[in-house]
Short mmCIF file of C-alpha atoms in Angstrom, two decimals:
data_model
loop_
_atom_site.label_atom_id
_atom_site.label_comp_id
_atom_site.label_asym_id
_atom_site.label_seq_id
_atom_site.Cartn_x
_atom_site.Cartn_y
_atom_site.Cartn_z
CA UNK A 1 0.20 -21.71 36.37
CA UNK A 2 3.07 -23.88 37.77
CA UNK A 3 6.53 -22.57 37.03
CA UNK A 4 7.61 -25.67 35.06
CA UNK A 5 4.61 -25.32 32.75
CA UNK A 6 5.44 -21.67 32.15
CA UNK A 7 9.03 -22.58 31.31
CA UNK A 8 7.94 -25.34 28.93
CA UNK A 9 5.50 -23.02 27.19
CA UNK A 10 8.13 -20.31 26.79
CA UNK A 11 10.59 -22.87 25.47
CA UNK A 12 8.06 -24.14 22.94
CA UNK A 13 7.31 -20.60 21.81
CA UNK A 14 11.02 -19.89 21.39
CA UNK A 15 11.61 -23.07 19.41
CA UNK A 16 8.61 -22.35 17.17
CA UNK A 17 9.80 -18.85 16.45
CA UNK A 18 13.36 -20.02 15.87
CA UNK A 19 12.23 -22.70 13.43
CA UNK A 20 9.85 -20.42 11.55
CA UNK A 21 12.37 -17.60 11.32
CA UNK A 22 15.34 -19.82 10.61
CA UNK A 23 17.61 -18.16 13.16
CA UNK A 24 21.13 -19.31 12.57
CA UNK A 25 20.27 -20.78 9.16
CA UNK A 26 22.09 -18.92 6.35
CA UNK A 27 19.88 -17.61 3.58
CA UNK A 28 16.63 -18.24 5.46
CA UNK A 29 15.63 -14.65 6.19
CA UNK A 30 12.19 -13.38 5.25
CA UNK A 31 12.21 -12.59 1.57
CA UNK A 32 8.87 -10.80 1.16
CA UNK A 33 6.79 -9.24 3.93
CA UNK A 34 3.31 -8.57 2.56
CA UNK A 35 1.51 -5.71 4.32
CA UNK A 36 -2.27 -5.44 4.14
CA UNK A 37 -4.36 -3.03 6.18
CA UNK A 38 -7.77 -4.63 6.71
CA UNK A 39 -9.86 -7.68 6.07
CA UNK A 40 -13.54 -8.57 5.76
CA UNK A 41 -15.49 -11.82 5.91
CA UNK A 42 -14.70 -13.93 2.86
CA UNK A 43 -18.22 -13.59 1.49
CA UNK A 44 -17.86 -9.81 1.16
CA UNK A 45 -14.88 -10.17 -1.15
CA UNK A 46 -13.22 -6.80 -0.49
CA UNK A 47 -10.75 -7.81 2.22
CA UNK A 48 -7.07 -7.40 1.48
CA UNK A 49 -5.70 -10.23 3.66
CA UNK A 50 -7.81 -13.38 3.34
CA UNK A 51 -6.70 -14.28 -0.19
CA UNK A 52 -3.09 -14.40 0.98
CA UNK A 53 -4.06 -16.51 3.99
CA UNK A 54 -6.21 -19.05 2.16
CA UNK A 55 -4.56 -19.39 -1.20
CA UNK A 56 -1.03 -19.53 0.17
CA UNK A 57 -1.95 -21.56 3.28
CA UNK A 58 -0.51 -18.99 5.70
CA UNK A 59 -1.48 -20.86 8.85
CA UNK A 60 1.50 -20.29 11.14
CA UNK A 61 0.57 -17.31 13.34
CA UNK A 62 3.16 -15.76 15.63
CA UNK A 63 1.70 -13.21 18.08
CA UNK A 64 3.59 -9.92 18.24
CA UNK A 65 3.05 -7.46 21.12
CA UNK A 66 1.83 -4.11 19.83
CA UNK A 67 0.01 -5.29 16.72
CA UNK A 68 -3.59 -4.29 16.03
CA UNK A 69 -5.95 -6.21 18.38
CA UNK A 70 -7.96 -7.38 15.37
CA UNK A 71 -4.81 -8.81 13.75
CA UNK A 72 -2.49 -9.70 16.64
CA UNK A 73 -0.15 -12.08 14.80
CA UNK A 74 2.16 -12.10 11.80
CA UNK A 75 1.38 -15.07 9.56
CA UNK A 76 3.78 -17.46 7.85
CA UNK A 77 3.56 -20.70 5.98
CA UNK A 78 4.32 -19.76 2.38
CA UNK A 79 8.06 -20.26 1.74
CA UNK A 80 9.87 -16.96 2.17
CA UNK A 81 6.62 -14.94 2.43
CA UNK A 82 5.03 -13.53 5.61
CA UNK A 83 1.87 -11.48 6.08
CA UNK A 84 1.22 -8.50 8.36
CA UNK A 85 -2.23 -6.90 8.60
CA UNK A 86 -1.89 -3.52 10.28
CA UNK A 87 -5.43 -2.27 10.79
CA UNK A 88 -6.81 0.70 8.87
CA UNK A 89 -5.56 4.25 9.15
CA UNK A 90 -2.20 5.92 9.70
CA UNK A 91 -1.95 5.27 13.45
CA UNK A 92 -2.62 1.53 13.11
CA UNK A 93 -0.27 1.19 10.16
CA UNK A 94 2.66 2.99 11.79
CA UNK A 95 2.19 1.25 15.15
CA UNK A 96 1.96 -2.23 13.65
CA UNK A 97 4.98 -1.89 11.36
CA UNK A 98 7.01 -0.43 14.23
CA UNK A 99 5.92 -3.17 16.64
CA UNK A 100 6.96 -5.92 14.24
CA UNK A 101 10.26 -4.29 13.36
CA UNK A 102 11.24 -3.66 16.97
CA UNK A 103 10.12 -7.08 18.20
CA UNK A 104 13.01 -8.89 16.57
CA UNK A 105 10.74 -11.87 15.95
CA UNK A 106 11.45 -11.86 12.22
CA UNK A 107 14.73 -11.06 10.53
CA UNK A 108 13.55 -8.42 8.06
CA UNK A 109 16.88 -6.84 7.12
CA UNK A 110 16.83 -8.38 3.64
CA UNK A 111 13.07 -8.49 3.18
CA UNK A 112 11.20 -6.74 0.41
CA UNK A 113 8.13 -5.08 1.88
CA UNK A 114 5.10 -5.29 -0.38
CA UNK A 115 2.13 -3.12 0.56
CA UNK A 116 -0.79 -4.67 -1.35
CA UNK A 117 -4.17 -3.01 -0.98
CA UNK A 118 -7.06 -1.09 -2.45
CA UNK A 119 -7.46 2.64 -3.01
CA UNK A 120 -9.46 5.40 -4.59
CA UNK A 121 -8.40 6.22 -8.13
CA UNK A 122 -8.60 9.37 -10.26
CA UNK A 123 -10.76 8.77 -13.36
CA UNK A 124 -8.38 10.70 -15.59
CA UNK A 125 -5.56 8.31 -14.61
CA UNK A 126 -7.03 4.84 -14.22
CA UNK A 127 -10.07 2.71 -13.62
CA UNK A 128 -11.74 0.26 -11.27
CA UNK A 129 -9.55 -2.79 -10.69
CA UNK A 130 -6.41 -1.16 -12.09
CA UNK A 131 -3.23 -2.05 -10.14
CA UNK A 132 -0.91 0.92 -9.66
CA UNK A 133 2.73 0.54 -8.68
CA UNK A 134 3.50 3.63 -6.61
CA UNK A 135 6.47 5.86 -7.42
CA UNK A 136 5.71 8.70 -4.95
CA UNK A 137 3.68 8.85 -1.74
CA UNK A 138 2.50 12.24 -0.49
CA UNK A 139 0.70 13.08 2.74
CA UNK A 140 -2.51 14.99 2.20
CA UNK A 141 -3.09 15.47 5.94
CA UNK A 142 -0.04 17.47 7.01
CA UNK A 143 -1.52 20.85 6.16
CA UNK A 144 -3.37 23.94 7.25
CA UNK A 145 -6.98 24.02 6.12
CA UNK A 146 -9.65 26.67 5.70
CA UNK A 147 -13.25 25.64 5.20
CA UNK A 148 -14.00 26.10 1.50
CA UNK A 149 -16.97 28.31 2.45
CA UNK A 150 -14.61 30.78 4.11
CA UNK A 151 -11.54 30.70 1.91
CA UNK A 152 -10.67 33.61 -0.42
CA UNK A 153 -12.46 33.41 -3.74
CA UNK A 154 -9.22 33.16 -5.73
CA UNK A 155 -8.00 30.08 -3.86
CA UNK A 156 -8.34 26.78 -5.77
CA UNK A 157 -8.93 24.89 -2.49
CA UNK A 158 -8.67 25.38 1.24
CA UNK A 159 -5.48 23.40 1.89
CA UNK A 160 -2.28 25.31 2.65
CA UNK A 161 1.21 23.82 3.16
CA UNK A 162 2.37 23.96 6.79
CA UNK A 163 3.81 27.38 7.59
CA UNK A 164 2.63 28.93 4.32
CA UNK A 165 -0.12 31.55 3.87
CA UNK A 166 -1.94 30.30 0.79
CA UNK A 167 -2.17 27.27 -1.54
CA UNK A 168 0.81 26.76 -3.79
CA UNK A 169 3.36 28.39 -1.50
CA UNK A 170 6.26 26.30 -0.33
CA UNK A 171 5.90 24.91 3.21
CA UNK A 172 7.97 26.64 5.88
CA UNK A 173 7.40 23.92 8.45
CA UNK A 174 8.57 20.36 7.86
CA UNK A 175 7.58 17.67 10.34
CA UNK A 176 8.71 14.58 8.39
CA UNK A 177 6.70 12.17 6.31
CA UNK A 178 5.29 14.74 3.90
CA UNK A 179 6.55 13.03 0.75
CA UNK A 180 8.51 9.95 -0.28
CA UNK A 181 10.09 9.00 -3.58
CA UNK A 182 10.12 5.23 -3.72
CA UNK A 183 12.94 3.21 -5.26
CA UNK A 184 12.44 3.87 -8.99
CA UNK A 185 14.22 0.71 -10.07
CA UNK A 186 12.05 -1.40 -7.76
CA UNK A 187 8.88 0.28 -9.04
CA UNK A 188 9.87 -0.19 -12.67
CA UNK A 189 11.02 -3.78 -12.18
CA UNK A 190 7.90 -4.71 -10.22
CA UNK A 191 5.79 -3.47 -13.11
CA UNK A 192 7.94 -5.35 -15.63
CA UNK A 193 7.74 -8.70 -13.84
CA UNK A 194 3.96 -8.45 -13.36
CA UNK A 195 2.96 -6.91 -16.66
CA UNK A 196 1.36 -10.11 -18.03
CA UNK A 197 -0.69 -11.06 -14.95
CA UNK A 198 -4.34 -11.68 -15.97
CA UNK A 199 -6.55 -9.14 -14.20
CA UNK A 200 -10.03 -9.65 -12.78
CA UNK A 201 -13.00 -7.63 -13.99
CA UNK A 202 -16.78 -7.93 -13.71
CA UNK A 203 -20.02 -6.44 -14.99
CA UNK A 204 -20.63 -4.26 -11.95
CA UNK A 205 -17.30 -2.51 -12.47
CA UNK A 206 -17.91 -2.20 -16.20
CA UNK A 207 -21.27 -0.54 -15.58
CA UNK A 208 -19.78 1.87 -13.06
CA UNK A 209 -16.85 2.95 -15.22
CA UNK A 210 -19.14 3.49 -18.23
CA UNK A 211 -20.70 6.44 -16.38
CA UNK A 212 -17.47 8.45 -16.59
CA UNK A 213 -16.38 10.42 -19.67
CA UNK A 214 -12.62 10.07 -19.14
CA UNK A 215 -11.00 7.52 -21.50
CA UNK A 216 -8.77 6.17 -18.72
CA UNK A 217 -11.80 5.49 -16.53
CA UNK A 218 -13.75 3.67 -19.24
CA UNK A 219 -11.01 1.17 -20.11
CA UNK A 220 -10.57 -2.31 -18.68
CA UNK A 221 -8.01 -2.50 -15.87
CA UNK A 222 -4.32 -2.52 -16.74
CA UNK A 223 -1.15 -2.19 -14.69
CA UNK A 224 -0.05 1.42 -14.15
CA UNK A 225 2.55 3.52 -12.34
CA UNK A 226 1.63 6.66 -10.41
CA UNK A 227 1.72 8.66 -7.21
CA UNK A 228 -0.56 8.20 -4.22
CA UNK A 229 -2.01 10.66 -1.70
CA UNK A 230 -2.37 9.51 1.92
CA UNK A 231 -5.13 10.84 4.12
CA UNK A 232 -7.06 9.44 7.09
CA UNK A 233 -10.11 11.26 5.75
CA UNK A 234 -12.12 9.25 3.21
CA UNK A 235 -12.68 12.18 0.88
CA UNK A 236 -14.41 12.38 -2.48
CA UNK A 237 -15.24 14.95 -5.12
CA UNK A 238 -14.00 16.56 -8.30
CA UNK A 239 -12.65 19.64 -6.52
CA UNK A 240 -10.83 17.60 -3.89
CA UNK A 241 -9.40 15.42 -6.66
CA UNK A 242 -8.05 18.56 -8.29
CA UNK A 243 -6.58 19.55 -4.93
CA UNK A 244 -4.90 16.12 -4.69
CA UNK A 245 -3.38 16.55 -8.14
CA UNK A 246 -2.01 20.01 -7.31
CA UNK A 247 -0.76 18.88 -3.89
CA UNK A 248 1.12 15.88 -5.28
CA UNK A 249 2.61 17.95 -8.07
CA UNK A 250 3.86 20.53 -5.56
CA UNK A 251 5.29 18.09 -3.04
CA UNK A 252 7.08 16.01 -5.68
CA UNK A 253 8.41 19.02 -7.63
CA UNK A 254 6.39 17.86 -10.62
CA UNK A 255 7.85 14.34 -10.68
CA UNK A 256 4.76 12.56 -9.33
CA UNK A 257 1.37 12.32 -11.04
CA UNK A 258 -1.53 11.85 -8.65
CA UNK A 259 -3.27 8.55 -9.38
CA UNK A 260 -4.54 6.89 -6.18
CA UNK A 261 -5.55 7.86 -2.66
CA UNK A 262 -5.51 5.79 0.52
CA UNK A 263 -4.92 6.13 4.28
CA UNK A 264 -1.74 4.34 5.31
CA UNK A 265 1.20 4.52 2.91
CA UNK A 266 3.02 7.57 4.27
CA UNK A 267 2.67 6.17 7.78
CA UNK A 268 4.13 2.83 6.68
CA UNK A 269 7.02 4.53 4.91
CA UNK A 270 7.71 6.71 7.95
CA UNK A 271 7.81 3.65 10.23
CA UNK A 272 10.11 1.79 7.83
CA UNK A 273 12.46 4.77 7.64
CA UNK A 274 12.72 5.03 11.40
CA UNK A 275 13.48 1.32 11.66
CA UNK A 276 16.49 1.67 9.35
CA UNK A 277 18.86 -1.21 9.99
CA UNK A 278 15.91 -3.46 10.78
CA UNK A 279 13.97 -2.63 7.60
CA UNK A 280 15.25 -1.23 4.31
CA UNK A 281 13.34 1.74 2.82
CA UNK A 282 14.82 0.94 -0.60
CA UNK A 283 13.02 -2.41 -0.55
CA UNK A 284 9.49 -1.07 -0.17
CA UNK A 285 7.06 -1.62 -3.06
CA UNK A 286 3.53 -0.24 -2.88
CA UNK A 287 0.76 -1.71 -5.00
CA UNK A 288 -2.63 0.01 -4.80
CA UNK A 289 -5.61 -1.09 -6.88
CA UNK A 290 -8.54 1.14 -7.81
CA UNK A 291 -11.58 0.12 -5.75
CA UNK A 292 -13.64 3.26 -6.33
CA UNK A 293 -13.26 6.51 -8.20
CA UNK A 294 -12.29 9.54 -6.15
CA UNK A 295 -15.42 11.35 -7.33
CA UNK A 296 -18.96 10.58 -8.39
CA UNK A 297 -19.90 10.46 -12.09
CA UNK A 298 -20.97 13.74 -13.69
CA UNK A 299 -24.57 14.78 -13.01
CA UNK A 300 -24.76 12.50 -9.96
CA UNK A 301 -25.07 13.35 -6.29
CA UNK A 302 -21.43 13.92 -5.17
CA UNK A 303 -22.08 11.98 -1.95
CA UNK A 304 -23.08 8.90 -3.98
CA UNK A 305 -19.39 8.09 -4.38
CA UNK A 306 -19.27 7.02 -0.73
CA UNK A 307 -21.72 4.20 -1.40
CA UNK A 308 -20.22 2.85 -4.64
CA UNK A 309 -18.33 -0.36 -3.89
CA UNK A 310 -18.66 -1.84 -7.37
CA UNK A 311 -14.89 -2.11 -7.78
CA UNK A 312 -13.86 -3.25 -4.30
CA UNK A 313 -13.84 -7.00 -4.95
CA UNK A 314 -11.91 -6.89 -8.23
CA UNK A 315 -9.47 -4.40 -6.70
CA UNK A 316 -8.73 -6.73 -3.79
CA UNK A 317 -8.47 -9.67 -6.19
CA UNK A 318 -6.03 -7.85 -8.47
CA UNK A 319 -3.98 -6.66 -5.52
CA UNK A 320 -3.53 -10.32 -4.64
CA UNK A 321 -2.92 -11.53 -8.20
CA UNK A 322 -0.31 -8.91 -9.04
CA UNK A 323 1.22 -8.81 -5.57
CA UNK A 324 1.44 -12.59 -5.44
CA UNK A 325 3.15 -12.72 -8.82
CA UNK A 326 5.71 -10.19 -7.62
CA UNK A 327 6.31 -12.07 -4.35
CA UNK A 328 6.75 -15.36 -6.19
CA UNK A 329 9.20 -13.79 -8.61
CA UNK A 330 11.35 -12.44 -5.79
CA UNK A 331 11.34 -15.72 -3.86
CA UNK A 332 12.05 -17.87 -6.93
CA UNK A 333 14.86 -15.59 -8.12
CA UNK A 334 16.33 -14.79 -4.72
CA UNK A 335 19.93 -14.99 -5.90
CA UNK A 336 19.14 -12.06 -8.21
CA UNK A 337 17.23 -10.08 -5.58
CA UNK A 338 19.06 -10.71 -2.31
CA UNK A 339 21.64 -7.96 -2.65
CA UNK A 340 19.41 -5.41 -4.35
CA UNK A 341 16.85 -4.87 -7.07
CA UNK A 342 17.97 -6.42 -10.37
CA UNK A 343 17.55 -4.54 -13.61
CA UNK A 344 15.49 -6.81 -15.85
CA UNK A 345 15.16 -6.04 -19.51
CA UNK A 346 11.46 -6.10 -20.41
CA UNK A 347 12.09 -8.71 -23.12
CA UNK A 348 13.77 -11.02 -20.59
CA UNK A 349 10.92 -11.07 -18.09
CA UNK A 350 8.73 -14.12 -18.43
CA UNK A 351 11.05 -15.73 -20.97
#
């Protein structure tokens, strides 16, 4: 390619980025960075990203070196709101967030980071389609493990904290990223400002939840707060759910109550923490919606839980509805949010 054409192309790219990012324009920083992890064809309904792209007309892609090959650009177009799709799993999530932060393409120092996606949900805590604002994120993968067929009979499960000798002992080895307590004010305020969002539901989800005896599982979706367990393994089962509950309780000193499970959140939080100064860990909100229960119904083949996608579409829809309402609130009330999370009285919200 001739040198002058290369120079013109680089100049056009620079101008486009400068205009989109508002470099040099006071008050024009990104206000909300929405983070999704995967997408599917629109007809399948379960994708996390396409609702943001289509409904908010996010049609201004800016390629960023280091992003997932399936999602190589960050998307803009909605005032103050940008979208990053990381790819599934911890490695993709951490690499993509780090690549965007280190690229300098977007000024994210003041941005609120909204992770909006689907998850497994414990039937004693919530139901299909239920949006859960996350207060604690715990890694379920940083552990020793014995096969359950070989573990001592008195052990409740085969997972042992790093450096310990048996379940329940305190870990002696800390590698970073084991547990995060998210900004409590942000979590509480996010729930307050979205509490009246109408939630999607359908007959397939109703039929699925009716097969569970737990009252929380049988109810229609409502907005909750709870802790999440991160693991690259798509696990399922009553005994593993009990392990998740015990693990979260231990790693949060009893302050977190296991509610959802997913792959990426601890990786995202680790990447944000290491990009301090470019991203603000106190401005991270995680919204996970129940797409499937973390175990099969009683008297059913345990492996059947892997095939049940009856809640995936309404979970993705509610992640968008609730997440979008939060993003809009932040953007429209930026003077309240710019310098930190405001403390809204519940009665004031929506007035």
